[in-house]
PDB file of C-alpha atoms in Angstrom:
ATOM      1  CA  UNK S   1      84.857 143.907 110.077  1.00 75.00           C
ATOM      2  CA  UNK S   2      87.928 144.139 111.958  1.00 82.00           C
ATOM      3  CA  UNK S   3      87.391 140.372 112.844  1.00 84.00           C
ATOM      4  CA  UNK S   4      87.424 139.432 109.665  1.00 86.00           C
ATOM      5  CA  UNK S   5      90.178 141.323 108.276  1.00 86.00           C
ATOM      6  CA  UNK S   6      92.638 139.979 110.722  1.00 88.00           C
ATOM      7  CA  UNK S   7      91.486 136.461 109.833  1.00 89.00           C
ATOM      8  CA  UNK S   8      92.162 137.610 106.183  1.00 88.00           C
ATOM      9  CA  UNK S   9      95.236 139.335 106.085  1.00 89.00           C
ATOM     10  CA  UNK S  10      96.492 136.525 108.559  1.00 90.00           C
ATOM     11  CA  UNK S  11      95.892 133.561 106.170  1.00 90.00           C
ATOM     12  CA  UNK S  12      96.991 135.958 103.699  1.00 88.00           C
ATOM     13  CA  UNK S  13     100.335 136.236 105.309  1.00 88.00           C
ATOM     14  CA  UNK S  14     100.442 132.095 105.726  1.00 91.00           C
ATOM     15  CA  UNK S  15     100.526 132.582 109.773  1.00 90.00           C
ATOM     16  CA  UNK S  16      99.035 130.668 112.226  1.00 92.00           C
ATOM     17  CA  UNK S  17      97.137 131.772 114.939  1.00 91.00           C
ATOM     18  CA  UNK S  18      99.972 130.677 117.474  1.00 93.00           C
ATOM     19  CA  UNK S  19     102.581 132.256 114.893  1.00 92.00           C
ATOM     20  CA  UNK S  20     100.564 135.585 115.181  1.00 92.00           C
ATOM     21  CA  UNK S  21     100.497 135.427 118.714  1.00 93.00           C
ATOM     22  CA  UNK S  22     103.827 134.880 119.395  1.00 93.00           C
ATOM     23  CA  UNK S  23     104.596 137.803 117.235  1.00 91.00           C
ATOM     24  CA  UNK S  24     102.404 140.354 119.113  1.00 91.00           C
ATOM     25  CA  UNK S  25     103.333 139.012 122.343  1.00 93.00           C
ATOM     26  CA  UNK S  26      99.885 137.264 123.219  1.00 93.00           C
ATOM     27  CA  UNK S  27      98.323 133.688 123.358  1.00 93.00           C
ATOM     28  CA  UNK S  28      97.159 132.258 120.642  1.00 92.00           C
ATOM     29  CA  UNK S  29      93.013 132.015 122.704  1.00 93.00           C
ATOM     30  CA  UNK S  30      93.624 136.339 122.061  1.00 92.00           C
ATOM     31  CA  UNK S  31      93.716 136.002 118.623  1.00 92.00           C
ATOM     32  CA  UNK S  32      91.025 133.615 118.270  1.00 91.00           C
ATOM     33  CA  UNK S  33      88.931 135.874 120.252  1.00 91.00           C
ATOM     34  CA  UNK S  34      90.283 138.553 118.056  1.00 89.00           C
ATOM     35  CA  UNK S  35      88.711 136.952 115.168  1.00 89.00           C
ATOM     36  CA  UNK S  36      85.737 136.094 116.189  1.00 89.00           C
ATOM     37  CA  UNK S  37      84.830 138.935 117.404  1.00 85.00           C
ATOM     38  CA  UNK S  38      84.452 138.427 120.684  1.00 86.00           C
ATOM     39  CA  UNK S  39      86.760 141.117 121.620  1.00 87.00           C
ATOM     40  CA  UNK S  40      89.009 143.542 120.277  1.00 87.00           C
ATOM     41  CA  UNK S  41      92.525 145.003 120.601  1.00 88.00           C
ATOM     42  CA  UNK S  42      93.244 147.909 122.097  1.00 85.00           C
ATOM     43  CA  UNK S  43      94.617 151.206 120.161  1.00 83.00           C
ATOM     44  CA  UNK S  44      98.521 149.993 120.487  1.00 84.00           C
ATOM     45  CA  UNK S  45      98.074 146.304 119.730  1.00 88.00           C
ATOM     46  CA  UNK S  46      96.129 147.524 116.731  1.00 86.00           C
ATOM     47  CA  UNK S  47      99.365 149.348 115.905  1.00 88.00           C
ATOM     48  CA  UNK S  48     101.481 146.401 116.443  1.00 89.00           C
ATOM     49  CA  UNK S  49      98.977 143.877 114.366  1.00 90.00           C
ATOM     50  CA  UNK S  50      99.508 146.323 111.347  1.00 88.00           C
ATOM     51  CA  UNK S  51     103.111 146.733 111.628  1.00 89.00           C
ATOM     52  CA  UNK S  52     102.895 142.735 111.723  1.00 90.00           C
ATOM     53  CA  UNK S  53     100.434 142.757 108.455  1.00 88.00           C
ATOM     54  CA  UNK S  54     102.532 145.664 107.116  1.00 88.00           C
ATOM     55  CA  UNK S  55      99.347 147.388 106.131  1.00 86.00           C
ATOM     56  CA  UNK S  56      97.671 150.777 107.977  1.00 83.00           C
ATOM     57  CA  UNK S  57      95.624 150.672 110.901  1.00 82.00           C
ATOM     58  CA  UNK S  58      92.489 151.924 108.967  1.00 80.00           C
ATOM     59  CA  UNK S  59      92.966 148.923 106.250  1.00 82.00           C
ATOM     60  CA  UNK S  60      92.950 146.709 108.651  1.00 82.00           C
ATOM     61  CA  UNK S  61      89.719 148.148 110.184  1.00 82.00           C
ATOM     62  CA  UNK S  62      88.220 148.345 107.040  1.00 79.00           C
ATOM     63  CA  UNK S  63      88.677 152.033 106.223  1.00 67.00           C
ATOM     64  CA  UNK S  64      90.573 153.456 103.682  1.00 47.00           C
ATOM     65  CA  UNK S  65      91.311 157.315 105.471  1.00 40.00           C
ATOM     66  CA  UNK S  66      93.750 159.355 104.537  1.00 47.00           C
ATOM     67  CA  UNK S  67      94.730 161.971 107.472  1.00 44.00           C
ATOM     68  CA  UNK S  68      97.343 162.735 109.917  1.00 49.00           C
ATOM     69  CA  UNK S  69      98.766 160.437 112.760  1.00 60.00           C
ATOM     70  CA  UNK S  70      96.303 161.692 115.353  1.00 61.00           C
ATOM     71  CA  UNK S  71      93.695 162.059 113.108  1.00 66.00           C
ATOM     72  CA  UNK S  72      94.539 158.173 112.594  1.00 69.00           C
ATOM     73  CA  UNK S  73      94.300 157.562 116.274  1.00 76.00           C
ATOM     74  CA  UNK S  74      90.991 159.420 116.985  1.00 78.00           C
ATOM     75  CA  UNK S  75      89.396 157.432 114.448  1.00 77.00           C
ATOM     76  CA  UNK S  76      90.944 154.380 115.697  1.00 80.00           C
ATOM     77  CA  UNK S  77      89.830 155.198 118.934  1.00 81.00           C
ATOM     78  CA  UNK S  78      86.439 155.892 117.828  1.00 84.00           C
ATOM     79  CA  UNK S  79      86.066 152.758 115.561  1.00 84.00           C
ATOM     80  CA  UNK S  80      87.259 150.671 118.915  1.00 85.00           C
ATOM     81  CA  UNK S  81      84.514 152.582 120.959  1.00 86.00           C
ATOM     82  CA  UNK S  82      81.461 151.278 118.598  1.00 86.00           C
ATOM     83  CA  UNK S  83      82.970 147.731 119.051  1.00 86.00           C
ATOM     84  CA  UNK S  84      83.080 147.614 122.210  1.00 85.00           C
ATOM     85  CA  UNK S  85      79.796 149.164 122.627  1.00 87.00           C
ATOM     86  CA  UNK S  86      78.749 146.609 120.554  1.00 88.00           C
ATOM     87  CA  UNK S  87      80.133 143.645 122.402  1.00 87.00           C
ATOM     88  CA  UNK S  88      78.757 145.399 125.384  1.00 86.00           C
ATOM     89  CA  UNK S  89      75.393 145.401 124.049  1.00 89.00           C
ATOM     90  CA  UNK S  90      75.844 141.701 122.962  1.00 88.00           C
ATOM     91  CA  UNK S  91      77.012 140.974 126.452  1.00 86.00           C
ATOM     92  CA  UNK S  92      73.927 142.479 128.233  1.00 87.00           C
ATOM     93  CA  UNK S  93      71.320 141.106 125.741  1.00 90.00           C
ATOM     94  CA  UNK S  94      72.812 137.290 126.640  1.00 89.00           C
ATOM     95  CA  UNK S  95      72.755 137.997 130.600  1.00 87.00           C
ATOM     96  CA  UNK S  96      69.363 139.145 130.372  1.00 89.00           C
ATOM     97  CA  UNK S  97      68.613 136.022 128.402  1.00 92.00           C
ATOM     98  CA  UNK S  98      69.863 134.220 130.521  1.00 90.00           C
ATOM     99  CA  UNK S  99      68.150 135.748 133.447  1.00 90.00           C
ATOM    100  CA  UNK S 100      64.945 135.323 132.300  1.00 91.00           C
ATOM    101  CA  UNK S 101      65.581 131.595 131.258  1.00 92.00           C
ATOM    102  CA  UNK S 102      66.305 131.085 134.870  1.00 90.00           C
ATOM    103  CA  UNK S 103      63.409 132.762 135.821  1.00 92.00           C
ATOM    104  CA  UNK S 104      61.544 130.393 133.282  1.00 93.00           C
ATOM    105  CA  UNK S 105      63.024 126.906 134.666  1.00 91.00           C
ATOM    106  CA  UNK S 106      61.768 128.273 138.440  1.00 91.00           C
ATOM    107  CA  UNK S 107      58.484 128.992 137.027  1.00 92.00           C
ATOM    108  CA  UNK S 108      57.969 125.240 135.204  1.00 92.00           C
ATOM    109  CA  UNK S 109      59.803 123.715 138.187  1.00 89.00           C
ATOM    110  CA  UNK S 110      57.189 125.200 140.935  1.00 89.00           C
ATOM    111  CA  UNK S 111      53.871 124.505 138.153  1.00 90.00           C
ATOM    112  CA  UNK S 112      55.006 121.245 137.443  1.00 86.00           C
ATOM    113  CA  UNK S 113      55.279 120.362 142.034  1.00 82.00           C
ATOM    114  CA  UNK S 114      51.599 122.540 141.585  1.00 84.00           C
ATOM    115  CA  UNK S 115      50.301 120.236 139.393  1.00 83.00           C
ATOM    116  CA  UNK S 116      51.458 117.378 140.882  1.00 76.00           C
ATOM    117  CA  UNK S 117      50.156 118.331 144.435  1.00 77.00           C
ATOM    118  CA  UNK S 118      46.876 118.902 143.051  1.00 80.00           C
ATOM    119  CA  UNK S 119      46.610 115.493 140.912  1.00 74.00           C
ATOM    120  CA  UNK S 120      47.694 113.928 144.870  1.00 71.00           C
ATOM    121  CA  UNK S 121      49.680 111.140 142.977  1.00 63.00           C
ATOM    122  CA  UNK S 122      47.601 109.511 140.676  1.00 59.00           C
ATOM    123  CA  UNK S 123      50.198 106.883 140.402  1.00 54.00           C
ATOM    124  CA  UNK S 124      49.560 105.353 143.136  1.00 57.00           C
ATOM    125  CA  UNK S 125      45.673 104.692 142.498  1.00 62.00           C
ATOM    126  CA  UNK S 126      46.674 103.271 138.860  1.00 65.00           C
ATOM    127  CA  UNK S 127      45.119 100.549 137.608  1.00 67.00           C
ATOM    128  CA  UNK S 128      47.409  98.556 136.574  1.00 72.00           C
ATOM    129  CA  UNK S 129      45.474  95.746 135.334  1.00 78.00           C
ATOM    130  CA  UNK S 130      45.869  96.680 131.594  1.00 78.00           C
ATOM    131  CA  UNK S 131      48.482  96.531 129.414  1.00 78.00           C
ATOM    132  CA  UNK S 132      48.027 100.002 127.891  1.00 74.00           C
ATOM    133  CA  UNK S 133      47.412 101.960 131.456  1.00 75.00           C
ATOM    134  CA  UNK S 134      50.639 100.270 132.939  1.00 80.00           C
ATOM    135  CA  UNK S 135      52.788 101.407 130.689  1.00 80.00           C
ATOM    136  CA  UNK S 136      51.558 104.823 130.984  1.00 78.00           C
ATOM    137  CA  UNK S 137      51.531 105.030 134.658  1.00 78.00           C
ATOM    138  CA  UNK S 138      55.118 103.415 134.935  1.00 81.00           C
ATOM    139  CA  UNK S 139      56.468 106.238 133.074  1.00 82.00           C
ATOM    140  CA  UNK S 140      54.076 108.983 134.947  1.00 80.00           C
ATOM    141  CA  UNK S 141      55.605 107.021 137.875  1.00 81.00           C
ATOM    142  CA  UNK S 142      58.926 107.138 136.909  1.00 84.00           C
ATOM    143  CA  UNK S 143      58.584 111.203 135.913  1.00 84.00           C
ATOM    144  CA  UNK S 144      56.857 111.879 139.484  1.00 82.00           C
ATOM    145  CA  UNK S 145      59.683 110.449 141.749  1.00 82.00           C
ATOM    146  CA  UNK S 146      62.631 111.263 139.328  1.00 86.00           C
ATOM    147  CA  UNK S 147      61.338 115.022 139.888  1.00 84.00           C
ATOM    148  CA  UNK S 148      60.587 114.984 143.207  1.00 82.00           C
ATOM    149  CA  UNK S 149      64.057 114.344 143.808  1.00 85.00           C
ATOM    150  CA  UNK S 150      66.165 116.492 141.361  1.00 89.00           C
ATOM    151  CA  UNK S 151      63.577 119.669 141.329  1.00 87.00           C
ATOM    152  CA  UNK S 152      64.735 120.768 144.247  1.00 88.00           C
ATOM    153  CA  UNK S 153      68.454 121.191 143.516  1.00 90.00           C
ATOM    154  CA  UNK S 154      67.275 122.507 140.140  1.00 89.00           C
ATOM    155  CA  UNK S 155      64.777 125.476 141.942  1.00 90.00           C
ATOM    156  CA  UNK S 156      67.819 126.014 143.822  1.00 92.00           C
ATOM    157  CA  UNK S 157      70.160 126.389 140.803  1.00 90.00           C
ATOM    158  CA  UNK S 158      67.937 128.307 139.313  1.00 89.00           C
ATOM    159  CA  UNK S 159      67.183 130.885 141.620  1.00 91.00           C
ATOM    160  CA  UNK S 160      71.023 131.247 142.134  1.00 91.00           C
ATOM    161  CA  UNK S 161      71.045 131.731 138.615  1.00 87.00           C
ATOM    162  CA  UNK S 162      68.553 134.689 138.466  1.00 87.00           C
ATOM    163  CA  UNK S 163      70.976 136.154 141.430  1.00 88.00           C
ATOM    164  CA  UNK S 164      73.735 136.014 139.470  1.00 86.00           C
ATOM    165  CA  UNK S 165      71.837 137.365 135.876  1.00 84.00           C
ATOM    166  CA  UNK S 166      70.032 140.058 137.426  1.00 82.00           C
ATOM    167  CA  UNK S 167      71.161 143.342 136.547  1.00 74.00           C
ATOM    168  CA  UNK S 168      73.035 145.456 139.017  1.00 66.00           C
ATOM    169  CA  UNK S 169      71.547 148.522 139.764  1.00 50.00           C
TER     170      UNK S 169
END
């Protein structure tokens, strides 16, 4: 919500997103992250963003509370703490995504040099003689060597990849 109220009240105010930033004392890549909600301001930029909107700190989260200054803050504090609980969630469920995508490629990588071990390169036996079969094993010929020599830096890449994914205790 906050997200999209800053985009809002930004267009609103007929700023840019370099105009906004130079105001607040940021780059312009903060304020697009800003709005997409990829991360959010902390308690005194907040502060600064509203005085710059000339609006309250709860509009501009979305809430319309009525309370004292610190009241304002503790429940501008707490409002920042389920965002970025929630972009911490986000965060986690896209490493361990991506951990167990790596995990997948090293998988498919060491069937597919499994299967090919066991079929003992057909290729070389094919017959040829036809039209229909030498197309076929030109490609299956083309597939076997072009793998044989990437795979390897791709298992490697991979399993560098599930290092780097895997959760730290």
């Amino acid at each position: 919500m906050l997200n999209e109220n800053m985009k809002a009240m930004r267009k609103s105010k007929g700023l840019s997103q370099e105009e906004l930033a130079i105001k607040l004392n940021v780059v312009r890549q903060t304020i697009s992250k800003w709005e997409q909600g990829l991360s959010v301001p902390d308690a005194d930029m907040l502060i600064s963003i509203s005085e710059v909107f000339e609006t309250s700190v709860s509009t501009l989260l979305g809430e319309t509370v009525v309370g004292t200054k610190a009241d304002d803050l503790r429940a501008i504090s707490e409002k920042l703490e389920v965002i970025n609980l929630q972009l911490a969630r986000g965060k986690a469920m896209r490493q361990k995504m991506f951990h167990w995508l790596w995990i997948l490629l090293c998988a498919v990588i060491v069937a597919i040099f499994a299967a090919l071990t066991v079929l003992n390169s057909p290729y070389m036996g094919w017959d040829y003689s036809h039209p229909e079969t030498t197309v076929v094993g030109v490609v299956f010929h083309a597939f076997e060597w072009l793998f044989v020599r990437i795979a390897p830096l791709a298992l490697i890449g991979a399993i560098i990849g599930v290092c780097l994914t895997r959760k730290k205790a």
